[in-house]
Coordinates of C-alpha atoms in Angstrom, one line a residue:
M1 CA 30.1 -59.5 7.8
S2 CA 29.2 -62.1 5.1
K3 CA 29.0 -59.8 2.7
S4 CA 32.1 -58.6 0.7
L5 CA 32.4 -54.7 0.1
R6 CA 34.4 -53.7 -2.8
L7 CA 36.7 -50.6 -2.7
L8 CA 37.9 -49.3 -6.3
V9 CA 41.1 -47.2 -6.1
I10 CA 41.9 -44.9 -8.8
D11 CA 45.8 -43.6 -8.6
D12 CA 48.8 -43.6 -11.2
D13 CA 50.7 -45.0 -8.4
S14 CA 50.5 -49.1 -8.0
L15 CA 52.4 -48.9 -4.6
V16 CA 49.2 -46.8 -3.4
A17 CA 47.1 -49.7 -3.9
D18 CA 48.9 -52.1 -2.6
A19 CA 49.5 -50.7 1.1
I20 CA 46.1 -50.1 1.1
R21 CA 45.2 -53.9 0.2
L22 CA 47.4 -54.9 2.8
L23 CA 45.5 -52.6 5.4
L24 CA 42.2 -53.9 4.1
P25 CA 39.9 -56.4 6.4
N26 CA 39.0 -59.8 4.9
H27 CA 35.5 -58.6 4.3
W28 CA 36.8 -55.6 1.7
T29 CA 38.1 -56.5 -1.8
L30 CA 40.0 -53.7 -3.8
T31 CA 39.8 -53.2 -7.6
Y32 CA 43.1 -51.2 -8.7
H33 CA 42.3 -48.8 -11.3
G34 CA 45.3 -46.8 -12.8
E35 CA 46.1 -47.4 -17.1
S36 CA 43.4 -45.5 -18.7
K37 CA 41.2 -43.0 -18.8
N38 CA 38.2 -45.6 -19.1
I39 CA 36.7 -45.6 -15.4
P40 CA 36.1 -50.0 -14.6
P41 CA 32.6 -51.4 -15.1
G42 CA 30.9 -53.0 -11.9
F43 CA 29.3 -51.8 -8.9
F44 CA 31.6 -51.0 -6.0
H45 CA 30.5 -49.6 -2.4
A46 CA 33.4 -47.3 -2.3
A47 CA 36.0 -45.6 -4.1
L48 CA 39.5 -43.6 -3.4
V49 CA 40.5 -41.1 -6.1
D50 CA 43.8 -39.6 -6.3
M51 CA 42.8 -35.5 -7.0
H52 CA 45.9 -35.2 -9.3
L53 CA 46.2 -37.8 -12.0
T54 CA 48.9 -37.2 -14.2
E55 CA 50.6 -40.0 -15.9
K56 CA 49.2 -43.1 -17.0
L57 CA 45.6 -41.7 -17.1
E58 CA 46.9 -39.2 -19.6
A59 CA 46.4 -35.8 -17.4
I60 CA 43.5 -36.5 -16.6
E61 CA 42.1 -34.3 -13.5
G62 CA 40.7 -36.2 -10.2
T63 CA 37.7 -34.0 -10.5
D64 CA 36.7 -35.7 -14.0
V65 CA 37.1 -39.0 -12.3
I66 CA 34.8 -38.3 -9.3
R67 CA 32.1 -36.8 -11.5
Q68 CA 31.7 -40.0 -13.9
L69 CA 31.7 -42.0 -10.6
K70 CA 28.8 -40.2 -9.5
N71 CA 26.8 -39.6 -12.8
R72 CA 27.3 -43.8 -12.8
D73 CA 26.2 -44.3 -9.3
P74 CA 24.9 -41.0 -7.1
H75 CA 25.3 -43.0 -3.7
L76 CA 28.8 -44.2 -4.2
S77 CA 30.7 -43.5 -0.9
I78 CA 33.8 -41.4 -2.8
V79 CA 37.1 -40.7 -0.8
A80 CA 39.4 -37.7 -2.6
M81 CA 43.4 -38.1 -1.7
S82 CA 45.6 -35.3 -2.3
G83 CA 49.1 -34.4 -1.2
D84 CA 47.5 -30.8 -1.6
I85 CA 45.7 -30.4 1.8
N86 CA 44.7 -26.6 1.1
R87 CA 41.2 -25.3 2.0
Q88 CA 40.6 -24.9 -1.6
T89 CA 41.2 -28.4 -2.7
M90 CA 39.7 -29.6 -0.5
E91 CA 36.5 -28.0 -0.7
L92 CA 36.8 -28.6 -4.5
C93 CA 36.4 -32.3 -3.9
L94 CA 33.2 -31.8 -1.5
K95 CA 31.8 -29.7 -4.7
V96 CA 32.3 -32.3 -7.3
G97 CA 31.5 -35.2 -5.4
A98 CA 33.3 -36.6 -2.8
S99 CA 32.1 -37.2 0.7
R100 CA 35.8 -37.5 2.3
F101 CA 38.9 -36.8 2.0
L102 CA 42.4 -38.3 3.0
A103 CA 46.0 -35.9 2.9
K104 CA 48.8 -38.1 1.8
P105 CA 51.1 -40.1 2.5
L106 CA 48.4 -42.0 3.4
H107 CA 48.3 -43.0 7.3
P108 CA 47.1 -46.6 8.1
D109 CA 44.8 -45.6 11.1
E110 CA 43.0 -43.2 9.1
V111 CA 42.3 -45.1 6.2
L112 CA 40.6 -47.8 8.5
L113 CA 38.9 -45.1 10.1
C114 CA 37.5 -43.9 7.0
L115 CA 36.7 -47.3 5.7
E116 CA 34.8 -48.2 8.9
K117 CA 32.4 -45.0 8.7
I118 CA 31.9 -45.3 5.1
E119 CA 30.7 -49.0 6.0
A120 CA 28.2 -47.7 8.9
S121 CA 26.7 -45.5 7.0
L122 CA 26.2 -48.6 4.1
L123 CA 24.7 -50.3 7.2
L124 CA 22.3 -47.7 8.4
R125 CA 20.9 -47.0 4.5
G126 CA 20.4 -50.8 3.9
A127 CA 23.2 -51.0 1.3
L128 CA 24.0 -53.9 2.4
G129 CA 21.2 -55.7 1.5
R130 CA 20.0 -55.6 5.7
R131 CA 19.8 -53.0 8.2
P132 CA 21.2 -52.8 11.5
D133 CA 19.6 -54.9 14.6
Y134 CA 19.3 -52.1 16.2
E135 CA 15.9 -50.9 18.3
V136 CA 14.9 -47.9 16.4
Q137 CA 15.3 -47.2 12.4
W138 CA 15.6 -44.0 10.5
L139 CA 13.4 -44.3 7.7
G140 CA 13.8 -42.5 4.7
Q141 CA 15.0 -42.6 1.3
S142 CA 15.2 -38.6 0.6
Q143 CA 18.2 -36.9 -0.1
P144 CA 17.9 -34.8 3.6
A145 CA 17.3 -38.3 5.4
R146 CA 20.4 -40.3 3.6
K147 CA 22.5 -37.3 5.0
V148 CA 21.2 -37.6 8.8
L149 CA 22.3 -41.0 8.4
D150 CA 25.9 -40.2 6.9
S151 CA 26.5 -38.3 9.4
V152 CA 25.5 -40.3 12.0
A153 CA 27.8 -43.1 10.4
Q154 CA 30.6 -40.1 10.3
L155 CA 30.4 -40.0 14.5
K156 CA 31.2 -43.3 14.7
G157 CA 34.5 -44.1 17.0
E158 CA 34.0 -40.5 18.2
D159 CA 34.2 -40.1 22.3
G160 CA 33.8 -35.9 22.3
P161 CA 29.5 -34.7 22.3
I162 CA 27.5 -34.5 20.2
L163 CA 24.3 -31.8 19.3
I164 CA 21.5 -32.3 17.9
S165 CA 19.6 -29.9 16.7
G166 CA 16.6 -29.4 14.8
A167 CA 12.4 -28.7 15.5
T168 CA 10.0 -30.6 17.8
G169 CA 9.3 -33.7 16.6
T170 CA 11.7 -34.4 14.3
G171 CA 13.3 -37.8 15.6
K172 CA 16.4 -36.3 17.7
E173 CA 16.2 -38.9 20.6
V174 CA 15.8 -42.0 17.7
V175 CA 19.3 -40.0 16.3
A176 CA 20.5 -40.2 19.4
R177 CA 19.9 -43.6 19.6
L178 CA 21.4 -44.6 16.6
L179 CA 24.8 -43.2 17.8
H180 CA 24.4 -44.9 20.7
F181 CA 23.5 -48.4 18.8
Q182 CA 26.3 -47.8 16.4
E183 CA 29.0 -48.3 19.2
G184 CA 27.6 -51.5 20.5
P185 CA 23.9 -52.0 21.9
D186 CA 25.5 -53.5 25.1
R187 CA 26.7 -49.9 26.3
P188 CA 24.4 -47.9 28.6
F189 CA 22.0 -45.4 27.1
V190 CA 20.8 -43.2 30.0
S191 CA 18.6 -40.4 29.4
I192 CA 16.9 -37.1 31.2
N193 CA 15.0 -34.1 30.0
A194 CA 16.0 -31.0 31.4
A195 CA 13.2 -29.0 31.0
A196 CA 10.9 -32.2 32.5
L197 CA 12.5 -31.1 36.3
P198 CA 13.0 -28.5 38.7
E199 CA 16.6 -27.2 38.9
Q200 CA 17.3 -29.0 42.1
V201 CA 15.4 -32.1 41.3
F202 CA 17.9 -32.1 38.5
E203 CA 20.9 -31.5 40.1
S204 CA 20.1 -34.4 42.2
E205 CA 19.4 -36.5 39.3
F206 CA 21.8 -35.7 37.1
F207 CA 25.2 -35.7 39.7
G208 CA 23.4 -37.7 42.3
H209 CA 23.6 -37.1 46.1
V210 CA 24.9 -38.1 49.3
K211 CA 22.9 -39.1 52.5
G212 CA 22.0 -35.7 54.2
A213 CA 22.5 -33.5 51.5
F214 CA 19.0 -32.1 51.5
T215 CA 15.5 -32.9 53.4
G216 CA 14.9 -36.1 52.1
A217 CA 18.2 -37.3 51.5
D218 CA 17.9 -40.5 53.5
H219 CA 20.6 -42.5 51.6
H220 CA 23.7 -42.2 48.6
K221 CA 22.0 -41.7 45.3
M222 CA 23.9 -42.6 41.9
G223 CA 23.9 -39.5 39.4
L224 CA 22.4 -40.3 36.2
A225 CA 25.8 -39.3 34.8
E226 CA 27.3 -42.4 36.6
A227 CA 25.0 -44.7 35.7
A228 CA 26.2 -43.9 31.9
A229 CA 29.6 -44.6 32.7
G230 CA 31.0 -46.8 30.0
G231 CA 28.0 -45.6 27.6
D232 CA 26.2 -42.5 26.4
L233 CA 24.1 -40.0 28.4
F234 CA 21.5 -38.1 26.0
I235 CA 20.7 -35.0 27.2
D236 CA 16.6 -34.2 25.7
E237 CA 16.2 -30.2 25.6
L238 CA 19.4 -28.8 26.5
E239 CA 18.3 -25.3 26.6
A240 CA 16.6 -25.4 29.2
L241 CA 19.1 -26.4 31.4
P242 CA 18.9 -23.5 34.4
L243 CA 21.9 -21.3 33.9
S244 CA 23.3 -22.7 37.6
L245 CA 24.3 -26.5 36.5
Q246 CA 25.6 -24.9 33.3
P247 CA 28.9 -24.4 34.6
K248 CA 28.7 -28.2 36.3
L249 CA 27.8 -29.7 32.8
L250 CA 31.0 -28.0 31.3
R251 CA 33.6 -29.1 34.1
F252 CA 32.0 -32.7 33.3
L253 CA 32.8 -32.0 29.4
Q254 CA 36.1 -30.7 30.2
E255 CA 37.4 -32.7 33.2
G256 CA 35.4 -35.9 33.0
E257 CA 34.2 -34.9 36.9
I258 CA 31.0 -35.0 38.6
R259 CA 30.4 -34.1 42.1
R260 CA 27.3 -35.4 44.0
V261 CA 25.4 -32.8 45.5
G262 CA 26.6 -32.4 49.4
S263 CA 29.8 -33.7 49.0
S264 CA 33.1 -32.4 48.2
Q265 CA 34.7 -35.2 46.4
F266 CA 34.9 -35.7 42.4
I267 CA 34.1 -38.7 40.8
R268 CA 36.0 -39.4 37.0
V269 CA 33.1 -40.6 34.9
N270 CA 33.4 -42.0 31.4
A271 CA 30.4 -40.9 29.5
R272 CA 29.4 -39.5 25.8
I273 CA 27.4 -36.9 26.4
I274 CA 24.6 -36.7 23.6
A275 CA 22.5 -33.7 23.7
A276 CA 19.5 -32.5 22.1
T277 CA 17.8 -28.9 21.3
N278 CA 15.0 -27.3 19.2
E279 CA 16.4 -23.8 20.0
S280 CA 19.6 -22.0 18.6
L281 CA 21.9 -22.0 20.9
P282 CA 23.9 -18.8 19.8
E283 CA 20.6 -16.7 19.6
L284 CA 20.2 -17.8 23.4
T285 CA 23.7 -17.1 23.9
K286 CA 23.7 -13.7 22.7
K287 CA 20.3 -12.8 24.8
G288 CA 22.5 -14.4 27.8
Q289 CA 20.5 -17.5 28.4
F290 CA 23.1 -19.8 27.5
R291 CA 26.8 -20.3 28.7
E292 CA 28.9 -19.1 25.0
D293 CA 31.7 -21.6 26.5
L294 CA 29.4 -24.5 27.1
M295 CA 27.7 -23.5 23.6
W296 CA 31.2 -24.6 22.2
R297 CA 31.8 -27.3 24.3
V298 CA 28.6 -29.1 22.6
M299 CA 28.4 -27.6 19.2
G300 CA 31.7 -29.5 18.5
K301 CA 30.2 -32.0 16.4
N302 CA 26.0 -31.4 15.1
I303 CA 23.9 -33.0 13.7
H304 CA 20.8 -30.7 12.4
L305 CA 17.6 -33.1 11.6
P306 CA 15.5 -31.2 8.6
T307 CA 11.7 -31.1 9.3
L308 CA 9.2 -33.4 7.7
R309 CA 8.2 -30.5 5.0
E310 CA 11.8 -30.8 4.1
R311 CA 11.8 -34.8 3.4
S312 CA 8.3 -34.6 1.8
G313 CA 9.7 -37.7 -0.3
D314 CA 9.6 -39.7 2.3
I315 CA 6.0 -39.2 3.9
Q316 CA 4.7 -42.6 2.2
I317 CA 7.4 -44.7 3.2
L318 CA 7.3 -43.0 7.0
A319 CA 3.3 -43.4 7.2
E320 CA 2.8 -46.8 5.6
Y321 CA 5.8 -48.0 8.4
F322 CA 3.5 -47.0 11.2
L323 CA 0.0 -48.2 9.8
N324 CA 1.8 -51.4 10.2
M325 CA 3.6 -51.5 13.1
K326 CA 0.7 -53.5 15.2
K327 CA 0.1 -56.8 13.3
N328 CA -3.4 -57.4 14.1
Q329 CA -4.5 -53.3 12.6
K330 CA -3.0 -53.1 9.2
K331 CA -3.9 -51.0 6.6
S332 CA -3.1 -49.7 3.2
L333 CA -3.1 -46.2 1.8
S334 CA -5.2 -45.3 -0.9
I335 CA -3.6 -43.0 -3.8
D336 CA -6.0 -39.9 -3.1
A337 CA -5.0 -40.6 1.0
I338 CA -1.4 -40.3 -0.1
E339 CA -2.1 -36.8 -1.6
E340 CA -3.7 -35.8 1.3
L341 CA -0.7 -36.7 3.5
N342 CA 1.7 -34.8 1.1
R343 CA -0.1 -31.9 0.8
Y344 CA -0.5 -31.1 4.8
D345 CA 1.9 -29.3 6.2
W346 CA 3.0 -31.4 8.8
P347 CA 4.1 -28.6 11.7
G348 CA 4.5 -31.3 14.1
N349 CA 6.9 -33.2 11.6
V350 CA 7.4 -36.9 12.0
R351 CA 5.4 -37.2 15.7
E352 CA 2.7 -35.5 14.3
L353 CA 2.4 -37.7 11.2
K354 CA 2.7 -41.1 14.0
R355 CA 0.0 -39.7 15.9
V356 CA -2.2 -39.1 12.7
C357 CA -1.4 -42.8 11.5
E358 CA -2.8 -44.2 15.1
Q359 CA -5.9 -41.8 14.7
L360 CA -6.2 -43.6 11.4
L361 CA -5.9 -47.4 12.5
L362 CA -9.0 -46.3 14.9
I363 CA -11.3 -44.1 12.8
A364 CA -10.9 -45.7 9.3
P365 CA -14.0 -48.2 8.7
L366 CA -11.9 -49.9 5.6
P367 CA -9.0 -51.7 5.6
L368 CA -8.3 -49.4 2.2
I369 CA -7.8 -45.6 4.3
R370 CA -9.2 -42.7 2.1
G371 CA -8.5 -39.3 1.4
E372 CA -11.5 -38.5 3.4
D373 CA -10.3 -40.5 6.4
V374 CA -7.1 -38.4 6.4
R375 CA -8.9 -35.0 5.7
A376 CA -10.9 -36.2 9.5
T377 CA -8.1 -36.5 11.3
L378 CA -6.0 -33.2 10.7
P379 CA -6.3 -30.1 11.8
G380 CA -7.9 -27.6 9.5
R381 CA -8.8 -30.0 6.6
R382 CA -11.5 -32.2 8.0
N383 CA -14.2 -29.7 6.5
Q384 CA -12.6 -29.9 2.6
N385 CA -13.5 -32.4 0.0
S386 CA -11.6 -34.0 -2.6
S387 CA -11.3 -31.8 -5.6
S388 CA -11.9 -35.2 -7.2
V389 CA -14.0 -38.1 -7.0
G390 CA -11.4 -40.6 -7.7
T391 CA -9.2 -42.1 -10.5
P392 CA -10.2 -45.6 -12.3
L393 CA -7.3 -47.3 -10.2
E394 CA -8.7 -46.1 -6.5
L395 CA -12.0 -47.1 -7.3
V396 CA -10.8 -50.7 -8.6
Q397 CA -8.6 -50.7 -5.5
L398 CA -11.7 -49.8 -3.1
S399 CA -13.9 -52.2 -4.7
T400 CA -11.4 -55.0 -4.6
M401 CA -10.9 -54.1 0.0
L402 CA -14.8 -53.8 -0.2
N403 CA -14.9 -57.8 -1.7
Q404 CA -12.7 -58.7 0.8
F405 CA -14.5 -57.3 3.4
E406 CA -17.7 -58.6 3.2
Q407 CA -16.2 -62.1 2.4
S408 CA -14.4 -62.0 5.8
V409 CA -17.7 -61.2 7.3
L410 CA -19.4 -64.0 5.1
E411 CA -16.9 -66.3 6.3
K412 CA -17.0 -65.2 10.2
A413 CA -21.4 -65.5 10.2
I414 CA -20.4 -69.1 8.6
N415 CA -18.2 -70.1 11.1
E416 CA -20.4 -68.8 14.2
Y417 CA -23.7 -70.7 12.5
D418 CA -21.6 -74.2 12.4
D419 CA -20.2 -73.9 16.3
L420 CA -23.8 -73.6 17.2
D421 CA -25.0 -76.6 15.2
D422 CA -22.1 -78.3 17.0
L423 CA -23.8 -77.5 20.3

């Protein structure tokens, strides 16, 4: 890590700061504060604040310090520390702006894990001046989008099952891959869709089979669970998993063992399960369509994804990203085009936005996408006219783009004419 991370420790006991300083990795620097009520100036990536500051800090409460820090930097990661670990204290910490809690006396492993997760969150959000070199990105600056990244970072180092819930098209597989990549991209990542395969085929694909297990099984086959050993196994649309197979998945989660179809031997497999669903598993359990014991097993660590409407502040960021994915088809959005995108409800969420942007690249006649181009691609808005002709700024943008387009056409024609003269 080339960039130094700055940690602020606020505690009336300097020995606490000394102990933390000894634990810190080399790329962290610590600033200790314990002499006055005034928060030290400067930028910090994280802060550890004692909840009960009574001596040198003149009885100022840790909650007041947390509020001051949050007012100064809303994105600061704050960890509250306290020897009082009752529920009321911990809930108060979260209410005033802390994102994590450490119990005193501090345990070295817990402190290091806490800082590791803060660093992972900063990296995912691009707050360290760069984004991680992952194959996928979770884009957005809205509070719901940032909350998702914080949840992903919070699960760094966790090896138990993780459930990603959210409506269709919200980006569940993207989040699954982020969870995978932050543990190390060289680990296996294997995915299967529980709704895409018939029951017998799913069982064979997931657990594998031995030769002669059924008609056509003329050789031994390793299942996807075995292929994911040492990495992550992503099960999409978990709610569609047949009831008859749910006990076998439960055993795999509890015991870390699978049995190939047609075999009597169990095989130990060390793989983390990341499951995704767009249904409410508790509701399915009430209807008898999902096992309760399996539900509790997979819901221990849950990330819920917001709809695109719930993170509407990210629509323009996402649209511009999709419109610039292809180097030879880049186009920009006019102000009225952005307004049209923001007015739409997006029932298909990010997946629908991506499809619309792909259509706009094909049908928009100009490099500048207009509101009427957007309306032509949105269901129910094709025949609607914009209520305004356009602002002067929009007209200037359009005029500039038209001039650039005409210039490029003229240059191309001149070049072709010169080529003919050379023949």
